[in-house]
Every structure is written in structure tokens, then in C-alpha cells.
Amino acid sequence: MLAFPNEMRVMDFVATNGLLTKQKSSPFETNVKILLQNLSSNTYLSGFYNTTIGDGGDRIYGLAMCRGDVNQDACRNCVKSASQEIRKDCVSQDAIMWFELCQVRYSYQDFFSMMVYTGKYPDKWNDQQGNASNPAKFNNVLVNLMTQLSDDAAFDPSKHMFVTGEAKVSKKVTIYGLVQCTKDISGSDCKNCLNYALLDLQACCYSHEGGIIPSRNCNMRFGAQQFYNFTSSEIGLVQVNSRENWATWKILVVIFVSVFLVASLVAFFVFYVRWRNKTQNGEMLSQNVFLNESPLHATIALTPQCDVLATKEMPFMDLATIKVATDNFSDSNKLGQGGFGSVYKGVLPDGKEIAVKRLSRKSWQGLEEFKNEIILIAKLQHRNLVKLLGCGLEGQEKLLIYEFMPNKSLDAFIFNPVKGLELDWNTQYAMEGLFSVKSDVFSFGVIMLEIISGKRNSRFHLTEQAQTLLAYAWRLWNEEKELEFVDSLLTQSCPTAQVLKCIHIGLLCVQEDPADRPTMSSVLALLGNDGSLPLPQPKQPAFSVRRVQQFEVFSFSDPSVDDKSNSDF
């Protein structure tokens, strides 16, 4: 029997949804305090309790759960401590905190009976575990144990969605496992949640002798030492021990499975060789037809049916010329990695710089995909887009030749902390012809707001200020706090009135109804306006915060953010 301490150990991580907080004196904040008191007073009776407090926009939903093997005193103390800590660390409208023996969550949204898997790795916890001497065998036993425990927790009503058990790896090594689901979800949702948790457990803790994956609706933990209380009535003990005559039966099963696998592999290999030969022959035939229909020094053009024809502006280039231009695809000339291969800088004999996309032989992109990419890019030829100059098709090599862009794209300058200082950040930036009057008005508005704020629209997804940059600008506009939106570079170099006018025009460009957005000619006129033309009041932007699904951001992780702006052309 394990003794649990009065002071529960904090898992050292907290999750919130990053929404704006209510004032401390608001009804919502009062309801949160009442809710947490109710959770502290009632959860220990059954180990699980959920309730709601308040009405309308100030209604708050709450849930608390204790581990199924703890006694009532330990449960009450843990929930009380978690309820106190969650208000210190999570001053938010949606928060969750895990202790070692319990978890507490509240939200302004109704999350009862909804399974949303949010499992993460508490690195400080998992990294303290030792390493298994035989990782492969240890992992196999672990997966079998956790799968059986998950089935029992999800589909055995007598377990009340909490099961523990153990399995022998060797005479000296035993794995102890624990799984638990919140009692407001169904058995199938419990099983799905635990399946996801097992995948994450293998990803974070392979070769470790212990690990834990907590989530909003389920938790999974294992260790080489007993960490739960055997005396709890909730425990379902799982023993993976040998039985009489098991060794003989095991040998027969191994022999049968081995023979079956060998036969299957032989059959698969024969089938694969035949399929590969057929595919290669078909690809060679298609390639020859493709080359014959598009002779050397011809280019790709499109019929109304999007068939490939030959013209005289986009030549096929032979592989030898491209190898010389790229120094045989030298790493020193490598510009980056694309979706289907690498991109290299090259110099043709006439001194023209090019960018060569070399499709990876390991990718699944074949001749048909190669043809489709040429068709797609040819349809997108535009003076503001990178141009496709030619292509190469020889043997297994499939190459696309583009014009070289030495200055990269616009966002490489706008959001670079060094190169950004080289730009003229005067508000006349957008009036000097840098943006075509044919550019999309909405994209222009997003770029204008990005320039003014110095931030990417994508980086504002689910931050504390708002879900998007547009929502953030709209909120500050309505609160008459527009200057909080402005980048410090602009506040130091541009008149305030000009900056505010640009924010106003940017919001006009991103209005939800396209009919309300001005034309580019109107935008240019408004930017050049000295104040004689009144600016209409903008309406709500296209991306309303009410349409963005809420997710949780965990303080113990460092989520990667795509550096590509949502407003890239």
C-alpha cells in the first residue's frame, strides 16, 4: 500500500486558450471562484465532479477528477491545492491544471461529454526517467499492457474508466501501468483518447522506464516502480505471466507465423517486381510520348482542354547543361527544400541566373504529376509571380527551371529585424506604385496591417490579444486604442495621423463583405487624400473571432509557428 503525501506534487505545466481575461471584479471572475470552491468540496466524494455556475455570457463550466486509487482525504487536498494554483498561474477564461493525483479544469465553453485529445509531454517529468536495458522488448510489453488496460477502462463498466496493471519484461523488470478517462465521455471516446495517448507515449518515452501523457479527457502513465495504490477498489490488475504448456504453444505459433510471413514476403516481392517493371515500362513510354510531343527547344503551352503543346519560349534543357549550371547540384548552390525536392541556383552559359527545382527520386511525384505541375505553373504566368523558364526530363531526372529571385519575397524584408530597418517605412510606402492596382484588395489590406504592426497575421493565431491580426486590429479600433497596434519603427519616424489613416484604410480593405471593400483605385485615392475626402467607417473584418475554434496552448511546449505570412501572394 502506498502512502500519499498531504501536499500533492504539481505536474509543472498549465494549459490555457489565450483568450482575454475578465476583470477581477466581474461576475465571471466571481463565478470562477464559486465554481472552484464547489469542485474542492464535492469531488472527493466519488473522485469525479462536474458542474456549472452562472447564466448567459458569465456562465462557467468546471470539472475535477482524482486518480482512482487515492483516498478521499488525498483527493480533497489535491483538488483544493489545484484550485488555488490554477488561479495564480492561469488568469484566463479557459484553463486546466494537472497535479500528480488530480486535475482541475474550467472554461467559458461547454466541454462536457466532448472528447478533444490534447495530450502533451511534460518533459521535466519524463526526462527524469531511466533508460530500459532492452528498449525493443520493453516497448512491446508496454504496448500490450497499455492496450489491455485501455480496453478494460473503456468497455468494462465495473472499472469506472480507471485501470492499473503490471506486466513482466524479465525476472527483474516489471512495468506498472495506469490509464484513466473522465467519466463524462463515452467508452468509445475513452478508447480513442487512450489510443492517441499511447502513440504519444511511444513517441516521447521510447526506451525510458517511465513516462506520462496527460490530456483533458484521459491520462496514461507507466513506470518500472510501483506508483499507485493496490488497495483501491478501482484497480484492475493485469498480469502477463506464463502458463503451463505455454512454451510449447508459443513455439508452434512462432513457427506458423514465420512460415506465413516468409510466404507472404515472397508473394509480395514477386508482385512488386512485376508491378515495378510494368510501371517503369509505362513511364518510359509516357516519357517518350511526352518528349516527342514537345520537341527540343520548344516550350509548354496549354490548349483550352489543358493539354500540353509546343511553342518557342520555354525550352527543354538537357541534363548536362543544367549540371554545369548548378555545379552538378552542389550543396553550395542549394537554395532550399521544396515539397517534392531541392532547389538549386544555377548560371547558364549566357550568364543568366536560374533556380532549378530537382524533383526527388524518393518522392511519389511521377511523370503525370510533373506534367500537372508544368500545366499549373504555366496557367499562373504573371508579371508579379516567379516565371517558369523551362524544364528538363532525362532518365530519372525531372527538372523545372525558374527565374532566379535574388531578393527573395516581400516578407523576407518586412519581417527581418535587420533588413526591415533598410526600408522606407513612411506611410507613402503603398502610394509609390509598389503594389499593382490589380492586386487583390483584401491581400493588400492584410499586408498594410502587417507593415503597420510589424507582425505577421499567422503569428496572431490564438495569442492573448486575439485569434488573428485582423481581429486584434479591429478590437483596438473599436476601443480607440489604435496606437497600441503600431510598430515602434513607425511611431518614431511617421506622423501619427498618417499611421492612423493607414490603419483605417487597411480595415476598409479587409471587410467581411467583398462589396464593402474599396477598389484599388479608390485605395490609392484615399492614401493620397490630404483630408478633404472623408473615410467611411470600416465594418467587421472577414476573419471573425467567433468563427475560430478554440484550442489550448500549453506552457510547457514551444509550438513551432509557420513563418510564411497568410498574406503572401
XYZ file of C-alpha atoms in Angstrom:
569
model
C 0.000 0.000 0.000
C 1.319 3.420 -0.960
C 1.006 6.432 1.301
C 0.138 9.677 -0.442
C 1.572 12.976 0.896
C -0.686 15.769 2.020
C 0.969 18.205 -0.357
C 0.477 16.980 -3.893
C 3.224 17.283 -6.468
C 2.436 19.704 -9.317
C 2.988 18.384 -12.832
C 4.571 21.762 -13.595
C 2.508 22.665 -16.614
C -0.668 24.568 -17.306
C -2.837 24.987 -20.402
C -4.940 27.975 -21.353
C -6.724 29.040 -24.502
C -5.162 32.501 -24.546
C -8.402 34.495 -24.522
C -8.712 37.893 -22.918
C -9.410 37.759 -19.215
C -12.365 39.272 -17.406
C -11.915 41.962 -14.803
C -11.320 40.599 -11.307
C -14.493 42.259 -10.092
C -16.627 40.883 -12.936
C -19.453 38.342 -12.461
C -17.410 35.867 -14.483
C -14.497 36.066 -12.051
C -16.883 35.671 -9.118
C -18.423 32.603 -10.755
C -14.954 31.086 -11.243
C -14.224 31.388 -7.529
C -17.577 29.800 -6.614
C -17.028 27.018 -9.133
C -13.578 26.130 -7.794
C -14.940 26.073 -4.248
C -17.676 23.649 -5.350
C -15.127 21.413 -7.055
C -12.987 21.359 -3.907
C -15.997 20.488 -1.741
C -17.593 17.748 -3.857
C -15.009 15.924 -5.989
C -13.617 13.775 -3.179
C -16.967 12.020 -2.650
C -16.711 9.974 -5.872
C -13.400 11.092 -7.356
C -15.146 12.957 -10.208
C -17.361 16.046 -10.285
C -18.527 18.494 -12.945
C -20.888 21.445 -12.620
C -21.805 24.894 -13.971
C -22.156 28.284 -12.283
C -23.842 31.436 -13.590
C -26.009 32.337 -16.572
C -25.595 33.836 -20.021
C -22.182 35.126 -21.016
C -20.845 34.762 -17.476
C -21.643 31.044 -17.185
C -18.639 28.915 -16.272
C -18.222 25.141 -16.682
C -15.932 23.154 -14.410
C -14.633 19.622 -13.910
C -12.314 17.948 -11.430
C -11.074 14.363 -11.277
C -8.866 12.474 -8.860
C -6.818 9.422 -9.681
C -8.913 6.342 -8.982
C -6.531 4.822 -6.432
C -6.380 7.748 -3.973
C -8.439 8.022 -0.795
C -10.918 10.817 -0.090
C -8.543 12.899 2.031
C -5.827 12.848 -0.623
C -8.395 13.673 -3.316
C -9.836 16.607 -1.370
C -6.392 18.059 -0.607
C -5.232 17.686 -4.209
C -8.295 19.358 -5.764
C -8.106 22.160 -3.209
C -4.428 22.795 -3.991
C -5.025 22.642 -7.743
C -7.961 25.072 -7.471
C -5.739 27.542 -5.633
C -2.809 27.201 -8.027
C -4.867 27.429 -11.206
C -5.967 30.982 -10.374
C -2.367 32.001 -9.741
C -0.944 30.604 -12.975
C -3.955 30.689 -15.303
C -5.732 34.036 -15.177
C -7.847 33.131 -18.196
C -11.326 32.186 -19.342
C -10.280 28.594 -20.089
C -7.626 26.757 -18.090
C -6.582 23.322 -16.923
C -4.019 22.159 -14.374
C -2.692 18.688 -13.681
C -1.349 17.552 -10.338
C 0.115 14.116 -9.838
C -3.090 12.855 -8.224
C -5.779 15.084 -9.746
C -6.703 17.572 -12.447
C -8.940 20.659 -12.457
C -10.405 22.479 -15.443
C -12.798 25.366 -16.044
C -13.968 27.105 -19.220
C -16.487 29.599 -20.515
C -17.429 26.941 -23.107
C -19.491 23.789 -22.510
C -16.916 20.990 -22.836
C -18.844 18.268 -21.010
C -19.125 14.924 -22.852
C -16.819 16.188 -25.617
C -13.588 14.286 -26.236
C -10.843 16.530 -27.620
C -7.424 14.923 -27.364
C -4.791 17.387 -26.178
C -2.095 15.083 -24.838
C 1.359 16.586 -24.397
C 4.701 15.592 -22.970
C 5.687 17.060 -19.590
C 9.394 16.999 -20.432
C 10.650 17.818 -16.934
C 8.751 14.787 -15.684
C 9.549 12.294 -18.424
C 13.218 13.231 -18.804
C 13.885 12.182 -15.203
C 13.100 8.540 -16.003
C 15.850 5.958 -16.522
C 16.515 4.021 -19.721
C 15.468 0.419 -20.375
C 18.256 -2.106 -20.940
C 16.308 -3.762 -23.779
C 14.177 -0.982 -25.355
C 12.563 -3.118 -28.081
C 11.345 -5.842 -25.725
C 10.355 -3.280 -23.093
C 8.286 -1.355 -25.656
C 6.490 -4.473 -26.917
C 5.435 -5.454 -23.410
C 4.435 -1.842 -22.672
C 2.188 -1.593 -25.756
C 0.456 -4.892 -24.957
C -0.099 -3.867 -21.347
C -1.449 -0.399 -22.138
C -3.714 -1.738 -24.895
C -5.301 -4.229 -22.491
C -5.658 -1.608 -19.762
C -7.263 0.803 -22.264
C -9.819 -1.812 -23.349
C -10.748 -2.536 -19.738
C -11.062 1.151 -18.842
C -13.219 1.935 -21.880
C -15.519 -1.082 -22.029
C -15.696 -2.622 -18.539
C -18.309 -0.631 -16.550
C -17.055 -2.074 -13.266
C -13.705 -0.292 -13.719
C -15.286 3.201 -13.806
C -12.779 4.223 -16.503
C -9.759 3.701 -14.239
C -7.475 0.658 -14.522
C -3.980 -0.221 -13.346
C -1.914 -3.309 -14.008
C 1.527 -4.778 -14.396
C 3.454 -6.908 -16.881
C 6.753 -8.768 -16.627
C 9.519 -7.842 -19.055
C 12.018 -10.170 -17.378
C 12.571 -11.739 -13.975
C 13.952 -8.454 -12.665
C 11.958 -5.899 -14.677
C 8.231 -5.212 -14.306
C 6.179 -2.500 -15.987
C 3.432 -0.856 -13.940
C 0.721 0.914 -15.939
C -2.219 3.227 -15.257
C -4.948 4.603 -17.534
C -7.923 6.826 -16.718
C -10.654 8.738 -18.569
C -13.019 11.451 -17.402
C -16.418 9.927 -16.655
C -18.366 12.409 -18.789
C -17.273 10.821 -22.107
C -18.411 7.579 -23.733
C -16.495 4.310 -23.729
C -15.579 4.635 -27.415
C -14.308 8.194 -26.862
C -12.287 6.932 -23.895
C -10.705 4.229 -26.067
C -9.887 6.738 -28.835
C -8.330 9.149 -26.356
C -6.156 6.406 -24.830
C -5.101 5.197 -28.294
C -3.800 8.699 -29.081
C -2.099 8.847 -25.690
C -0.330 5.524 -26.325
C 1.045 6.835 -29.628
C 2.367 9.951 -27.897
C 3.749 7.851 -25.049
C 5.800 5.801 -27.515
C 6.977 8.973 -29.253
C 8.155 10.756 -26.121
C 9.274 7.913 -23.903
C 10.627 5.113 -26.087
C 13.464 3.336 -24.222
C 12.504 5.132 -20.979
C 11.496 3.161 -17.905
C 8.722 5.607 -17.135
C 6.539 8.246 -18.731
C 3.221 10.063 -18.546
C 0.825 11.642 -21.054
C -1.924 13.844 -19.567
C -4.856 15.114 -21.625
C -8.144 16.867 -20.973
C -10.162 13.641 -21.155
C -7.656 10.871 -20.415
C -4.310 10.179 -18.756
C -1.768 7.401 -19.278
C 1.296 6.591 -17.192
C 3.808 3.777 -16.760
C 6.916 3.114 -14.693
C 9.360 0.435 -13.627
C 8.439 1.076 -9.988
C 5.007 0.800 -8.406
C 3.466 4.287 -8.230
C -0.202 3.508 -7.490
C -2.108 2.102 -4.520
C -3.032 -1.575 -4.840
C -5.740 -1.364 -2.180
C -8.052 0.840 -4.252
C -11.244 -0.870 -5.393
C -10.834 0.716 -8.822
C -7.721 -1.255 -9.698
C -7.885 -3.879 -12.417
C -4.673 -5.899 -12.077
C -3.284 -7.268 -15.327
C -0.660 -9.975 -15.111
C 1.254 -11.069 -18.207
C 2.746 -14.271 -16.847
C 3.452 -17.643 -18.385
C 1.084 -20.570 -18.022
C 1.505 -24.308 -18.161
C 2.406 -25.606 -21.606
C 2.645 -22.030 -22.845
C 6.214 -22.534 -24.035
C 5.226 -25.386 -26.358
C 2.252 -23.488 -27.719
C 4.400 -20.403 -28.201
C 6.910 -22.355 -30.307
C 4.131 -23.662 -32.558
C 2.707 -20.186 -33.000
C 6.134 -18.754 -33.839
C 6.753 -21.458 -36.451
C 3.350 -20.962 -38.064
C 3.662 -17.186 -38.117
C 7.208 -17.380 -39.504
C 6.163 -19.656 -42.368
C 3.197 -17.437 -43.137
C 5.322 -14.281 -43.113
C 8.002 -15.788 -45.353
C 5.387 -16.939 -47.857
C 3.714 -13.532 -47.758
C 7.017 -11.721 -48.276
C 7.908 -13.909 -51.255
C 4.495 -13.336 -52.826
C 4.703 -9.611 -52.172
C 8.215 -9.403 -53.641
C 7.145 -11.199 -56.827
C 4.110 -8.953 -57.161
C 6.184 -5.833 -56.502
C 8.830 -6.734 -59.104
C 6.176 -7.327 -61.749
C 4.336 -4.144 -60.836
C 7.559 -2.127 -60.843
C 8.616 -3.405 -64.237
C 5.189 -2.644 -65.652
C 5.213 0.833 -64.117
C 8.720 1.633 -65.376
C 7.865 0.457 -68.883
C 4.694 2.531 -68.853
C 6.557 5.575 -67.526
C 9.281 5.260 -70.149
C 6.614 5.010 -72.864
C 4.761 8.031 -71.465
C 8.039 9.935 -71.164
C 8.940 9.224 -74.778
C 5.485 10.330 -75.919
C 5.811 13.454 -73.755
C 9.183 14.286 -75.291
C 8.029 13.530 -78.826
C 5.025 15.813 -78.441
C 7.294 18.575 -77.039
C 10.481 18.600 -79.161
C 13.761 20.093 -78.025
C 13.953 23.882 -77.872
C 10.153 24.034 -77.662
C 8.083 25.207 -74.755
C 4.969 24.240 -72.840
C 1.666 25.842 -73.778
C -1.916 24.916 -72.992
C -4.991 24.209 -75.091
C -8.440 25.086 -73.697
C -8.589 21.456 -72.563
C -5.267 21.924 -70.656
C -3.287 19.623 -72.961
C 0.436 20.208 -73.398
C 1.530 21.716 -76.730
C 4.814 23.093 -78.053
C 5.716 26.768 -78.515
C 9.022 28.648 -78.666
C 9.503 30.448 -75.362
C 10.131 27.794 -72.702
C 12.804 25.318 -73.894
C 13.594 21.870 -72.650
C 17.136 21.922 -71.250
C 19.397 18.909 -71.380
C 20.697 17.449 -68.136
C 24.342 18.146 -68.968
C 23.693 21.889 -69.319
C 21.810 22.009 -66.018
C 24.561 20.068 -64.214
C 27.167 22.551 -65.433
C 24.935 25.487 -64.446
C 24.446 24.160 -60.895
C 27.976 22.737 -60.455
C 26.493 19.228 -60.533
C 23.819 20.200 -57.985
C 26.409 21.308 -55.454
C 25.289 21.852 -51.863
C 26.858 25.310 -52.023
C 24.266 26.228 -54.665
C 21.320 24.744 -52.782
C 18.647 27.370 -52.078
C 16.203 25.262 -50.116
C 13.973 22.221 -49.920
C 10.614 22.142 -51.675
C 7.614 19.883 -51.343
C 8.929 17.331 -53.832
C 12.660 18.039 -53.937
C 15.503 20.532 -53.644
C 16.018 23.907 -55.337
C 19.447 24.971 -56.637
C 20.867 28.189 -58.019
C 22.421 27.933 -61.468
C 24.134 30.132 -64.055
C 23.586 29.435 -67.768
C 26.414 29.856 -70.320
C 24.989 33.262 -71.294
C 25.324 34.413 -67.661
C 21.613 34.266 -66.839
C 20.863 33.156 -63.274
C 18.222 30.477 -62.789
C 16.643 28.446 -59.988
C 16.409 24.704 -60.682
C 13.866 22.538 -58.867
C 15.134 18.961 -58.850
C 12.280 16.574 -58.119
C 13.317 13.948 -55.609
C 13.572 10.386 -56.869
C 12.259 9.273 -53.488
C 9.064 11.293 -53.850
C 5.832 9.872 -55.266
C 5.721 12.526 -57.967
C 5.814 10.757 -61.320
C 5.511 11.874 -64.909
C 1.812 12.706 -64.589
C 2.420 14.894 -61.508
C 5.364 16.515 -63.311
C 3.118 17.335 -66.262
C 0.394 18.667 -63.949
C 2.874 20.971 -62.184
C 4.002 22.407 -65.513
C 0.373 22.953 -66.515
C -0.449 24.614 -63.201
C 2.547 26.959 -63.257
C 2.030 27.785 -66.927
C -1.546 28.839 -66.145
C -0.231 31.107 -63.360
C 2.266 33.064 -65.501
C 2.067 36.679 -64.302
C 4.494 39.573 -64.037
C 4.221 39.522 -60.246
C 4.879 35.767 -59.955
C 8.081 33.816 -60.403
C 8.334 32.682 -64.036
C 8.828 29.135 -65.310
C 11.602 29.359 -67.913
C 11.859 25.720 -68.942
C 12.063 22.124 -67.853
C 14.220 19.036 -68.167
C 13.266 15.375 -68.459
C 16.038 12.824 -68.854
C 16.197 9.335 -67.349
C 15.044 9.537 -63.740
C 15.677 13.288 -63.572
C 12.706 15.660 -63.665
C 13.704 19.333 -63.506
C 11.865 22.660 -63.502
C 13.804 25.838 -64.340
C 12.554 29.112 -62.847
C 13.802 32.673 -62.924
C 16.136 33.410 -60.014
C 14.887 35.886 -57.376
C 17.985 37.275 -55.606
C 15.939 39.486 -53.277
C 13.597 36.694 -52.157
C 9.977 37.603 -51.351
C 8.445 40.690 -49.724
C 8.047 39.087 -46.297
C 11.799 38.402 -46.144
C 12.242 42.193 -45.871
C 9.142 43.261 -43.943
C 9.739 40.862 -41.037
C 13.546 40.690 -40.991
C 14.768 42.667 -37.938
C 17.861 43.890 -39.832
C 16.576 44.329 -43.389
C 13.384 45.880 -42.087
C 15.421 48.923 -40.998
C 16.617 49.407 -44.597
C 13.084 50.011 -45.865
C 11.437 53.423 -46.049
C 8.647 52.970 -43.519
C 6.976 56.265 -44.468
C 3.213 55.894 -44.908
C 3.661 56.811 -48.566
C 5.103 53.256 -48.982
C 1.903 51.944 -50.528
C 1.438 55.023 -52.782
C 4.698 54.742 -54.729
C 3.477 52.063 -57.098
C 4.985 49.113 -55.245
C 1.610 47.354 -55.307
C -0.245 46.909 -58.587
C -3.722 48.359 -58.836
C -4.713 44.880 -59.984
C -3.619 43.325 -56.685
C -6.262 41.730 -54.513
C -7.676 44.395 -52.213
C -8.027 42.074 -49.263
C -4.417 40.855 -49.517
C -3.285 44.463 -49.836
C -5.154 45.322 -46.638
C -3.587 42.428 -44.749
C -0.106 43.428 -45.913
C -0.745 47.044 -44.922
C -1.790 45.974 -41.411
C 1.242 43.664 -41.185
C 3.562 46.531 -42.164
C 1.985 48.904 -39.658
C 2.121 46.392 -36.796
C 5.409 44.745 -37.744
C 3.783 41.370 -37.100
C 2.586 38.515 -39.277
C -1.081 37.680 -39.473
C -0.242 33.985 -38.931
C 1.635 34.698 -35.693
C -1.529 36.158 -34.167
C -3.378 32.830 -34.284
C -4.723 32.210 -30.778
C -2.484 34.675 -28.951
C -3.539 36.536 -25.826
C -4.555 39.616 -27.816
C -6.845 37.933 -30.382
C -7.085 34.948 -32.707
C -5.825 36.852 -35.792
C -4.038 40.071 -36.608
C -7.236 41.372 -38.233
C -9.261 40.645 -35.115
C -6.621 42.379 -32.992
C -6.671 45.494 -35.194
C -10.470 45.511 -35.202
C -10.654 45.263 -31.407
C -8.186 48.115 -30.849
C -10.030 50.214 -33.439
C -13.335 49.787 -31.620
C -11.648 50.546 -28.284
C -9.968 53.664 -29.791
C -6.545 52.269 -28.915
C -5.174 52.206 -32.466
C -1.693 53.391 -31.448
C -1.159 50.152 -29.499
C -1.295 48.389 -32.876
C 1.566 50.430 -34.408
C 5.132 49.094 -34.683
C 7.722 51.099 -32.759
C 9.611 51.767 -36.017
C 6.651 53.717 -37.357
C 5.939 55.632 -34.162
C 9.480 57.018 -34.284
C 9.506 58.021 -37.956
C 5.944 58.716 -39.166
C 3.257 61.264 -38.278
C 0.560 59.769 -36.089
C -2.263 60.996 -38.324
C -0.779 59.256 -41.365
C -0.368 55.980 -39.486
C -3.956 56.078 -38.186
C -5.201 56.756 -41.703
C -3.350 53.694 -42.982
C -4.927 51.529 -40.262
C -8.334 52.919 -41.247
C -7.760 52.120 -44.932
C -6.357 48.687 -44.105
C -9.528 47.811 -42.180
C -11.638 49.009 -45.112
C -9.755 46.595 -47.385
C -10.351 43.532 -45.191
C -14.074 43.958 -44.537
C -16.059 40.718 -44.458
C -18.381 41.586 -47.354
C -16.356 41.979 -50.589
C -18.925 44.503 -51.798
C -17.926 46.831 -48.944
C -14.228 46.790 -49.849
C -12.898 49.703 -51.933
C -11.304 49.234 -55.326
C -7.550 49.617 -55.649
C -8.029 52.918 -57.447
C -10.108 54.128 -54.501
C -7.426 52.924 -52.099
C -4.764 54.925 -53.939
C -7.005 57.978 -53.864
C -7.616 57.583 -50.132
C -3.898 57.154 -49.429
C -3.136 60.336 -51.345
C -6.008 62.204 -49.727
C -4.963 65.239 -47.692
C -8.074 65.009 -45.540
C -10.627 66.524 -47.900
C -12.210 63.126 -48.625
C -13.978 61.599 -45.609
C -13.148 57.960 -44.868
C -16.138 55.624 -44.383
C -16.377 53.652 -41.168
C -14.998 50.111 -41.607
C -17.107 47.060 -40.869
C -16.100 43.782 -39.240
C -13.124 42.032 -40.920
C -13.549 38.776 -42.804
C -11.995 36.664 -40.077
C -14.337 36.998 -37.112
C -13.085 35.705 -33.778
C -16.419 33.960 -33.328
C -15.584 31.623 -36.199
C -12.257 30.386 -34.920
C -12.265 27.106 -33.000
C -10.642 27.340 -29.584
C -7.579 25.274 -28.827
C -5.288 25.115 -25.838
C -1.709 26.342 -25.763
C 0.475 24.527 -23.256
C 3.072 26.456 -21.339
C 5.467 23.515 -21.213
C 5.757 23.264 -25.001
C 7.233 25.587 -27.599
C 4.926 25.302 -30.604
C 6.505 25.986 -33.934
C 4.963 28.766 -35.985
C 4.944 28.797 -39.736
C 6.992 31.757 -40.894
C 5.004 32.092 -44.076
C 2.630 35.035 -43.935
C -1.024 34.420 -44.667
C -0.890 37.375 -46.989
C 1.832 36.041 -49.289
C 0.914 36.439 -52.947
